[in-house]
Amino acid sequence: MARPRSRRGRALAAGGAAALVLAAYTVQAARPTVSAARQAGPCAVDKQSDVPDRMRDGTVLMADVYKPRTSEKVPVVLMRTQYGKNGPPNQPNRFLSPAWLAAQCYIVVVEDVRGQYASKGTFYEFHQDLDDGYDSVEWAARLPGSNGRVGMYGSSYVGATQWLAAQKLPPSLKTIVPMNTSSDYFEGWTYEGGAFRLGFVENWSMETIVPSAAANRGDTALAEQLKKDYLDIAKWMTYRPYRKFPPYKPEDPRVAPYFFDWIEHSTNDRYWSEIAPERHHSRIKLPVLHLEGWYDSFLDGGIRNFTGMTANGGSPEARAGQRLVIGPWDHQTWSRVPKERYVPAPMLSAIGPAGDYPLDEVMVAWYDHFLKGRGNGVSNGRPTVDYFEMGSNVWRRSPSWPLPGTRYTKYYLASEGHAASILGDGRLTTERPGSGPGSGPASGQKPDRYTYDPRNPVPSVGGHSCCENRGGQQGPYDQQTVEARPDVLVYTSPELTADTHVTGPISVELYASSSARDTDWTAKLVDVAPDGTARNLNNGILRASFRESSTRPTPIRPGKVYKYTIKIWPTSNLFKAGHRIRLDISSSDFPQYAPNPNTGEKFGQSARVRTAHQTVLHDARHPSSVTLPVVPADQVGPAYSKIPVTGLR
């Protein structure tokens, strides 16, 4: 089993390299048949609970097995989850039930990962799911009634368990269907542009994996205390230093050693590289159905998995067998309806049924094709992208990502030195600074300045965060209250005279200086309606010391101008005629990201903070800009009110 590189991780990881032992599948007395209403398929289904799956080191994991009543040998679909095998996500917020999938004549296995819920062993995030994933796939392939072909499915971390298993190349694994998951667990999961993804990491871990692991090892008192602490998550997200985070008992390595390892490994070092799926695309020979959302917390990594497998997959069949779906969804729900404590952004809910996608039907058709060999047209022998264009609120299809015919168009920042807040004079223009007549200091080239105080960070209002409302809003929201702050620079284009399709990756080139030895730069792309409503499309961040490398960050010299390239995560939006394009620049986005203390000290080790004085330049020598992927109207392709499940052309 792969061993974590950290001291804490090595201490807790299960050791040994015993030969793989396949647990016997004992036929038990049949449980009551799953209700016909939940089946809705050709096969009746029986469920067996707590079926043992023995790992190579002897640790026993527990799985529930949903078995169709059929004399034919059928494929297996495996879900490996850290959120409890008794509660895999169901509609209207995720998939239909495992019983429904089994009723399509598949053996469905839902397994608790090591150290969670019914499974034995000690839980440690990511690293243990490499070998455990391999062993579980091969065990599932040998279950009675299996034809030896295995697929996987699941969302978020349950998507990560698919990619981690795929990295180990289990021979029985034939396809995976990862949803809302990443290609790298440093960049775009735990950190982004060098900044710690505070609102996601603390919120998610405190609500789910830390208390459930405590309950698994019998520490009921701690599990209950963590539930109480979670009710005060807003308070805990202001706590520094992170290496001493009190709810996770840093003095007790049993509680959450992985969290403190994430703080310690604040650069993209070997701890992260050995579990990064995108570094293994060239070895993976699987067709993959990738499912993502425009406001998902792992959107960028999901797209990188698609483009990486398309370009570098381990076989021609793998490179051709990639299909990407991106809908108007955040991380929590694709139905855009309220769920328990979670209320989706009203702007997402307003899209209505137009944003629906036949997820379950496409997934079954995918398995029918790649596990049962049916020629149903769900894959046409070349990559396919189904994406929802916001603004027009229609589905579209492309043979590649980015879209063919994309024209990367620069919009330059300009102001008379007063772009701070929505009340200022910041502008976006397609004219490069100094390129026109009368382009002196009075023509939009004066630098803009603001003060960034980590004790009063810019609040997160929507964005690609995760996961519950206590950790901050997700999705699109009106940004006007945020844009009223004096520490937010606002640059807005003139009203558009024609509809403008923007779909693809977005980048900002920012020329800026700071009084600090390290600081952050944030960027946000916004669609401004004629009534002033400012809808965020996506955002990005860059820690100044990470401007050249995520493995070897270097401090900046106070007062020196540097060129920063900030990645705004992709989007697809129709900017309608009469709307305006806006770019917001600042230095914080809290609690989505941990505020940079501006001290230049190693991340997470200190509670000290300093105020930084920031300067953004946009003159002839320093042409700050945002590059948008503009797709000409004649290149956009046909619109679909509903995407067809099969029959791709």
PDB file of N, CA and C in Angstrom, residues 201-264:
ATOM      1  N   VAL A 201     -12.023  23.492   2.831  1.00  0.00           N
ATOM      2  CA  VAL A 201     -11.299  22.457   3.568  1.00  0.00           C
ATOM      3  C   VAL A 201     -11.787  22.340   5.010  1.00  0.00           C
ATOM      4  N   GLU A 202     -11.880  23.454   5.727  1.00  0.00           N
ATOM      5  CA  GLU A 202     -12.306  23.362   7.123  1.00  0.00           C
ATOM      6  C   GLU A 202     -13.787  22.996   7.224  1.00  0.00           C
ATOM      7  N   ASN A 203     -14.602  23.581   6.389  1.00  0.00           N
ATOM      8  CA  ASN A 203     -16.037  23.314   6.413  1.00  0.00           C
ATOM      9  C   ASN A 203     -16.326  21.848   6.111  1.00  0.00           C
ATOM     10  N   TRP A 204     -15.747  21.343   5.036  1.00  0.00           N
ATOM     11  CA  TRP A 204     -15.983  19.963   4.598  1.00  0.00           C
ATOM     12  C   TRP A 204     -15.445  18.948   5.602  1.00  0.00           C
ATOM     13  N   SER A 205     -14.217  19.148   6.049  1.00  0.00           N
ATOM     14  CA  SER A 205     -13.615  18.147   6.922  1.00  0.00           C
ATOM     15  C   SER A 205     -14.288  18.113   8.288  1.00  0.00           C
ATOM     16  N   MET A 206     -14.702  19.282   8.809  1.00  0.00           N
ATOM     17  CA  MET A 206     -15.333  19.300  10.124  1.00  0.00           C
ATOM     18  C   MET A 206     -16.744  18.733  10.075  1.00  0.00           C
ATOM     19  N   GLU A 207     -17.426  18.925   8.968  1.00  0.00           N
ATOM     20  CA  GLU A 207     -18.786  18.408   8.885  1.00  0.00           C
ATOM     21  C   GLU A 207     -18.810  16.907   8.632  1.00  0.00           C
ATOM     22  N   THR A 208     -17.805  16.376   7.927  1.00  0.00           N
ATOM     23  CA  THR A 208     -17.902  14.998   7.442  1.00  0.00           C
ATOM     24  C   THR A 208     -16.791  14.093   7.969  1.00  0.00           C
ATOM     25  N   ILE A 209     -15.619  14.148   7.383  1.00  0.00           N
ATOM     26  CA  ILE A 209     -14.645  13.069   7.552  1.00  0.00           C
ATOM     27  C   ILE A 209     -14.009  12.998   8.929  1.00  0.00           C
ATOM     28  N   VAL A 210     -13.798  14.124   9.599  1.00  0.00           N
ATOM     29  CA  VAL A 210     -13.150  14.070  10.915  1.00  0.00           C
ATOM     30  C   VAL A 210     -14.085  13.467  11.963  1.00  0.00           C
ATOM     31  N   PRO A 211     -15.341  13.933  12.083  1.00  0.00           N
ATOM     32  CA  PRO A 211     -16.220  13.291  13.072  1.00  0.00           C
ATOM     33  C   PRO A 211     -16.585  11.844  12.739  1.00  0.00           C
ATOM     34  N   SER A 212     -16.744  11.523  11.463  1.00  0.00           N
ATOM     35  CA  SER A 212     -17.108  10.141  11.127  1.00  0.00           C
ATOM     36  C   SER A 212     -15.952   9.185  11.402  1.00  0.00           C
ATOM     37  N   ALA A 213     -14.709   9.631  11.195  1.00  0.00           N
ATOM     38  CA  ALA A 213     -13.556   8.795  11.537  1.00  0.00           C
ATOM     39  C   ALA A 213     -13.451   8.619  13.047  1.00  0.00           C
ATOM     40  N   ALA A 214     -13.769   9.679  13.813  1.00  0.00           N
ATOM     41  CA  ALA A 214     -13.768   9.570  15.274  1.00  0.00           C
ATOM     42  C   ALA A 214     -14.802   8.552  15.732  1.00  0.00           C
ATOM     43  N   ALA A 215     -15.992   8.607  15.146  1.00  0.00           N
ATOM     44  CA  ALA A 215     -17.031   7.643  15.503  1.00  0.00           C
ATOM     45  C   ALA A 215     -16.610   6.226  15.144  1.00  0.00           C
ATOM     46  N   ASN A 216     -15.935   6.065  14.016  1.00  0.00           N
ATOM     47  CA  ASN A 216     -15.490   4.746  13.575  1.00  0.00           C
ATOM     48  C   ASN A 216     -14.540   4.111  14.584  1.00  0.00           C
ATOM     49  N   ARG A 217     -13.649   4.912  15.174  1.00  0.00           N
ATOM     50  CA  ARG A 217     -12.692   4.346  16.137  1.00  0.00           C
ATOM     51  C   ARG A 217     -13.223   4.369  17.570  1.00  0.00           C
ATOM     52  N   GLY A 218     -14.507   4.725  17.736  1.00  0.00           N
ATOM     53  CA  GLY A 218     -15.142   4.641  19.033  1.00  0.00           C
ATOM     54  C   GLY A 218     -15.024   5.867  19.898  1.00  0.00           C
ATOM     55  N   ASP A 219     -14.521   6.971  19.360  1.00  0.00           N
ATOM     56  CA  ASP A 219     -14.377   8.207  20.137  1.00  0.00           C
ATOM     57  C   ASP A 219     -15.661   9.024  19.987  1.00  0.00           C
ATOM     58  N   THR A 220     -16.698   8.562  20.648  1.00  0.00           N
ATOM     59  CA  THR A 220     -18.015   9.190  20.516  1.00  0.00           C
ATOM     60  C   THR A 220     -18.019  10.615  21.039  1.00  0.00           C
ATOM     61  N   ALA A 221     -17.297  10.851  22.141  1.00  0.00           N
ATOM     62  CA  ALA A 221     -17.277  12.190  22.739  1.00  0.00           C
ATOM     63  C   ALA A 221     -16.700  13.210  21.769  1.00  0.00           C
ATOM     64  N   LEU A 222     -15.608  12.855  21.098  1.00  0.00           N
ATOM     65  CA  LEU A 222     -15.016  13.780  20.137  1.00  0.00           C
ATOM     66  C   LEU A 222     -15.932  13.988  18.944  1.00  0.00           C
ATOM     67  N   ALA A 223     -16.559  12.921  18.462  1.00  0.00           N
ATOM     68  CA  ALA A 223     -17.477  13.051  17.331  1.00  0.00           C
ATOM     69  C   ALA A 223     -18.601  14.024  17.665  1.00  0.00           C
ATOM     70  N   GLU A 224     -19.137  13.942  18.866  1.00  0.00           N
ATOM     71  CA  GLU A 224     -20.210  14.855  19.265  1.00  0.00           C
ATOM     72  C   GLU A 224     -19.694  16.278  19.423  1.00  0.00           C
ATOM     73  N   GLN A 225     -18.476  16.427  19.972  1.00  0.00           N
ATOM     74  CA  GLN A 225     -17.917  17.763  20.126  1.00  0.00           C
ATOM     75  C   GLN A 225     -17.678  18.412  18.771  1.00  0.00           C
ATOM     76  N   LEU A 226     -17.214  17.640  17.798  1.00  0.00           N
ATOM     77  CA  LEU A 226     -16.981  18.187  16.456  1.00  0.00           C
ATOM     78  C   LEU A 226     -18.294  18.640  15.817  1.00  0.00           C
ATOM     79  N   LYS A 227     -19.372  17.930  16.072  1.00  0.00           N
ATOM     80  CA  LYS A 227     -20.666  18.375  15.557  1.00  0.00           C
ATOM     81  C   LYS A 227     -21.050  19.726  16.147  1.00  0.00           C
ATOM     82  N   LYS A 228     -20.763  19.916  17.449  1.00  0.00           N
ATOM     83  CA  LYS A 228     -21.040  21.202  18.083  1.00  0.00           C
ATOM     84  C   LYS A 228     -20.120  22.286  17.528  1.00  0.00           C
ATOM     85  N   ASP A 229     -18.835  21.947  17.344  1.00  0.00           N
ATOM     86  CA  ASP A 229     -17.889  22.914  16.790  1.00  0.00           C
ATOM     87  C   ASP A 229     -18.322  23.368  15.401  1.00  0.00           C
ATOM     88  N   TYR A 230     -18.886  22.422  14.644  1.00  0.00           N
ATOM     89  CA  TYR A 230     -19.288  22.766  13.280  1.00  0.00           C
ATOM     90  C   TYR A 230     -20.382  23.829  13.257  1.00  0.00           C
ATOM     91  N   LEU A 231     -21.183  23.867  14.295  1.00  0.00           N
ATOM     92  CA  LEU A 231     -22.215  24.900  14.370  1.00  0.00           C
ATOM     93  C   LEU A 231     -21.597  26.295  14.469  1.00  0.00           C
ATOM     94  N   ASP A 232     -20.333  26.358  14.876  1.00  0.00           N
ATOM     95  CA  ASP A 232     -19.609  27.624  14.978  1.00  0.00           C
ATOM     96  C   ASP A 232     -18.501  27.709  13.937  1.00  0.00           C
ATOM     97  N   ILE A 233     -18.703  27.101  12.776  1.00  0.00           N
ATOM     98  CA  ILE A 233     -17.642  27.055  11.772  1.00  0.00           C
ATOM     99  C   ILE A 233     -17.208  28.450  11.338  1.00  0.00           C
ATOM    100  N   ALA A 234     -18.120  29.411  11.318  1.00  0.00           N
ATOM    101  CA  ALA A 234     -17.737  30.772  10.937  1.00  0.00           C
ATOM    102  C   ALA A 234     -16.689  31.329  11.889  1.00  0.00           C
ATOM    103  N   LYS A 235     -16.832  31.017  13.181  1.00  0.00           N
ATOM    104  CA  LYS A 235     -15.828  31.446  14.153  1.00  0.00           C
ATOM    105  C   LYS A 235     -14.501  30.740  13.913  1.00  0.00           C
ATOM    106  N   TRP A 236     -14.548  29.437  13.695  1.00  0.00           N
ATOM    107  CA  TRP A 236     -13.313  28.680  13.551  1.00  0.00           C
ATOM    108  C   TRP A 236     -12.551  29.055  12.287  1.00  0.00           C
ATOM    109  N   MET A 237     -13.251  29.530  11.255  1.00  0.00           N
ATOM    110  CA  MET A 237     -12.527  29.914  10.035  1.00  0.00           C
ATOM    111  C   MET A 237     -11.728  31.203  10.213  1.00  0.00           C
ATOM    112  N   THR A 238     -11.899  31.888  11.321  1.00  0.00           N
ATOM    113  CA  THR A 238     -11.080  33.070  11.614  1.00  0.00           C
ATOM    114  C   THR A 238      -9.880  32.718  12.489  1.00  0.00           C
ATOM    115  N   TYR A 239      -9.777  31.447  12.911  1.00  0.00           N
ATOM    116  CA  TYR A 239      -8.710  31.061  13.838  1.00  0.00           C
ATOM    117  C   TYR A 239      -7.364  30.923  13.115  1.00  0.00           C
ATOM    118  N   ARG A 240      -6.331  31.478  13.726  1.00  0.00           N
ATOM    119  CA  ARG A 240      -4.950  31.306  13.273  1.00  0.00           C
ATOM    120  C   ARG A 240      -4.073  31.113  14.501  1.00  0.00           C
ATOM    121  N   PRO A 241      -2.972  30.369  14.410  1.00  0.00           N
ATOM    122  CA  PRO A 241      -2.426  29.731  13.209  1.00  0.00           C
ATOM    123  C   PRO A 241      -3.085  28.378  12.934  1.00  0.00           C
ATOM    124  N   TYR A 242      -3.152  28.025  11.680  1.00  0.00           N
ATOM    125  CA  TYR A 242      -3.851  26.810  11.273  1.00  0.00           C
ATOM    126  C   TYR A 242      -3.175  25.545  11.796  1.00  0.00           C
ATOM    127  N   ARG A 243      -1.878  25.588  12.022  1.00  0.00           N
ATOM    128  CA  ARG A 243      -1.175  24.389  12.506  1.00  0.00           C
ATOM    129  C   ARG A 243      -1.570  24.040  13.939  1.00  0.00           C
ATOM    130  N   LYS A 244      -2.270  24.946  14.615  1.00  0.00           N
ATOM    131  CA  LYS A 244      -2.734  24.692  15.981  1.00  0.00           C
ATOM    132  C   LYS A 244      -4.260  24.649  16.059  1.00  0.00           C
ATOM    133  N   PHE A 245      -4.922  24.337  14.983  1.00  0.00           N
ATOM    134  CA  PHE A 245      -6.377  24.385  14.902  1.00  0.00           C
ATOM    135  C   PHE A 245      -7.001  23.554  16.027  1.00  0.00           C
ATOM    136  N   PRO A 246      -7.618  24.177  17.031  1.00  0.00           N
ATOM    137  CA  PRO A 246      -8.025  23.458  18.247  1.00  0.00           C
ATOM    138  C   PRO A 246      -9.011  22.316  18.042  1.00  0.00           C
ATOM    139  N   PRO A 247     -10.069  22.452  17.186  1.00  0.00           N
ATOM    140  CA  PRO A 247     -11.029  21.340  17.098  1.00  0.00           C
ATOM    141  C   PRO A 247     -10.396  20.017  16.676  1.00  0.00           C
ATOM    142  N   TYR A 248      -9.262  20.063  15.954  1.00  0.00           N
ATOM    143  CA  TYR A 248      -8.649  18.838  15.452  1.00  0.00           C
ATOM    144  C   TYR A 248      -7.536  18.316  16.353  1.00  0.00           C
ATOM    145  N   LYS A 249      -7.402  18.862  17.559  1.00  0.00           N
ATOM    146  CA  LYS A 249      -6.491  18.332  18.581  1.00  0.00           C
ATOM    147  C   LYS A 249      -5.092  18.055  18.011  1.00  0.00           C
ATOM    148  N   PRO A 250      -4.335  19.085  17.671  1.00  0.00           N
ATOM    149  CA  PRO A 250      -3.024  18.850  17.052  1.00  0.00           C
ATOM    150  C   PRO A 250      -2.091  17.989  17.883  1.00  0.00           C
ATOM    151  N   GLU A 251      -2.341  17.909  19.190  1.00  0.00           N
ATOM    152  CA  GLU A 251      -1.493  17.077  20.050  1.00  0.00           C
ATOM    153  C   GLU A 251      -1.842  15.592  19.945  1.00  0.00           C
ATOM    154  N   ASP A 252      -2.963  15.259  19.287  1.00  0.00           N
ATOM    155  CA  ASP A 252      -3.418  13.873  19.182  1.00  0.00           C
ATOM    156  C   ASP A 252      -3.410  13.443  17.717  1.00  0.00           C
ATOM    157  N   PRO A 253      -2.418  12.660  17.293  1.00  0.00           N
ATOM    158  CA  PRO A 253      -2.291  12.295  15.873  1.00  0.00           C
ATOM    159  C   PRO A 253      -3.382  11.374  15.360  1.00  0.00           C
ATOM    160  N   ARG A 254      -4.301  10.946  16.221  1.00  0.00           N
ATOM    161  CA  ARG A 254      -5.385  10.081  15.749  1.00  0.00           C
ATOM    162  C   ARG A 254      -6.529  10.878  15.135  1.00  0.00           C
ATOM    163  N   VAL A 255      -6.627  12.167  15.443  1.00  0.00           N
ATOM    164  CA  VAL A 255      -7.833  12.924  15.119  1.00  0.00           C
ATOM    165  C   VAL A 255      -7.883  13.328  13.654  1.00  0.00           C
ATOM    166  N   ALA A 256      -6.945  14.118  13.195  1.00  0.00           N
ATOM    167  CA  ALA A 256      -6.952  14.599  11.802  1.00  0.00           C
ATOM    168  C   ALA A 256      -5.525  14.868  11.339  1.00  0.00           C
ATOM    169  N   PRO A 257      -4.690  13.850  11.323  1.00  0.00           N
ATOM    170  CA  PRO A 257      -3.285  14.081  10.940  1.00  0.00           C
ATOM    171  C   PRO A 257      -3.140  14.618   9.532  1.00  0.00           C
ATOM    172  N   TYR A 258      -4.049  14.219   8.650  1.00  0.00           N
ATOM    173  CA  TYR A 258      -3.983  14.670   7.264  1.00  0.00           C
ATOM    174  C   TYR A 258      -4.172  16.181   7.175  1.00  0.00           C
ATOM    175  N   PHE A 259      -5.060  16.758   8.001  1.00  0.00           N
ATOM    176  CA  PHE A 259      -5.267  18.209   7.966  1.00  0.00           C
ATOM    177  C   PHE A 259      -3.973  18.941   8.281  1.00  0.00           C
ATOM    178  N   PHE A 260      -3.274  18.521   9.303  1.00  0.00           N
ATOM    179  CA  PHE A 260      -2.035  19.204   9.661  1.00  0.00           C
ATOM    180  C   PHE A 260      -0.929  18.923   8.647  1.00  0.00           C
ATOM    181  N   ASP A 261      -0.983  17.770   7.984  1.00  0.00           N
ATOM    182  CA  ASP A 261      -0.056  17.522   6.875  1.00  0.00           C
ATOM    183  C   ASP A 261      -0.341  18.467   5.712  1.00  0.00           C
ATOM    184  N   TRP A 262      -1.623  18.744   5.451  1.00  0.00           N
ATOM    185  CA  TRP A 262      -1.962  19.685   4.372  1.00  0.00           C
ATOM    186  C   TRP A 262      -1.409  21.071   4.678  1.00  0.00           C
ATOM    187  N   ILE A 263      -1.448  21.480   5.948  1.00  0.00           N
ATOM    188  CA  ILE A 263      -0.891  22.773   6.329  1.00  0.00           C
ATOM    189  C   ILE A 263       0.625  22.748   6.189  1.00  0.00           C
ATOM    190  N   GLU A 264       1.246  21.672   6.636  1.00  0.00           N
ATOM    191  CA  GLU A 264       2.702  21.562   6.554  1.00  0.00           C
ATOM    192  C   GLU A 264       3.178  21.538   5.106  1.00  0.00           C
TER     193      GLU A 264
END
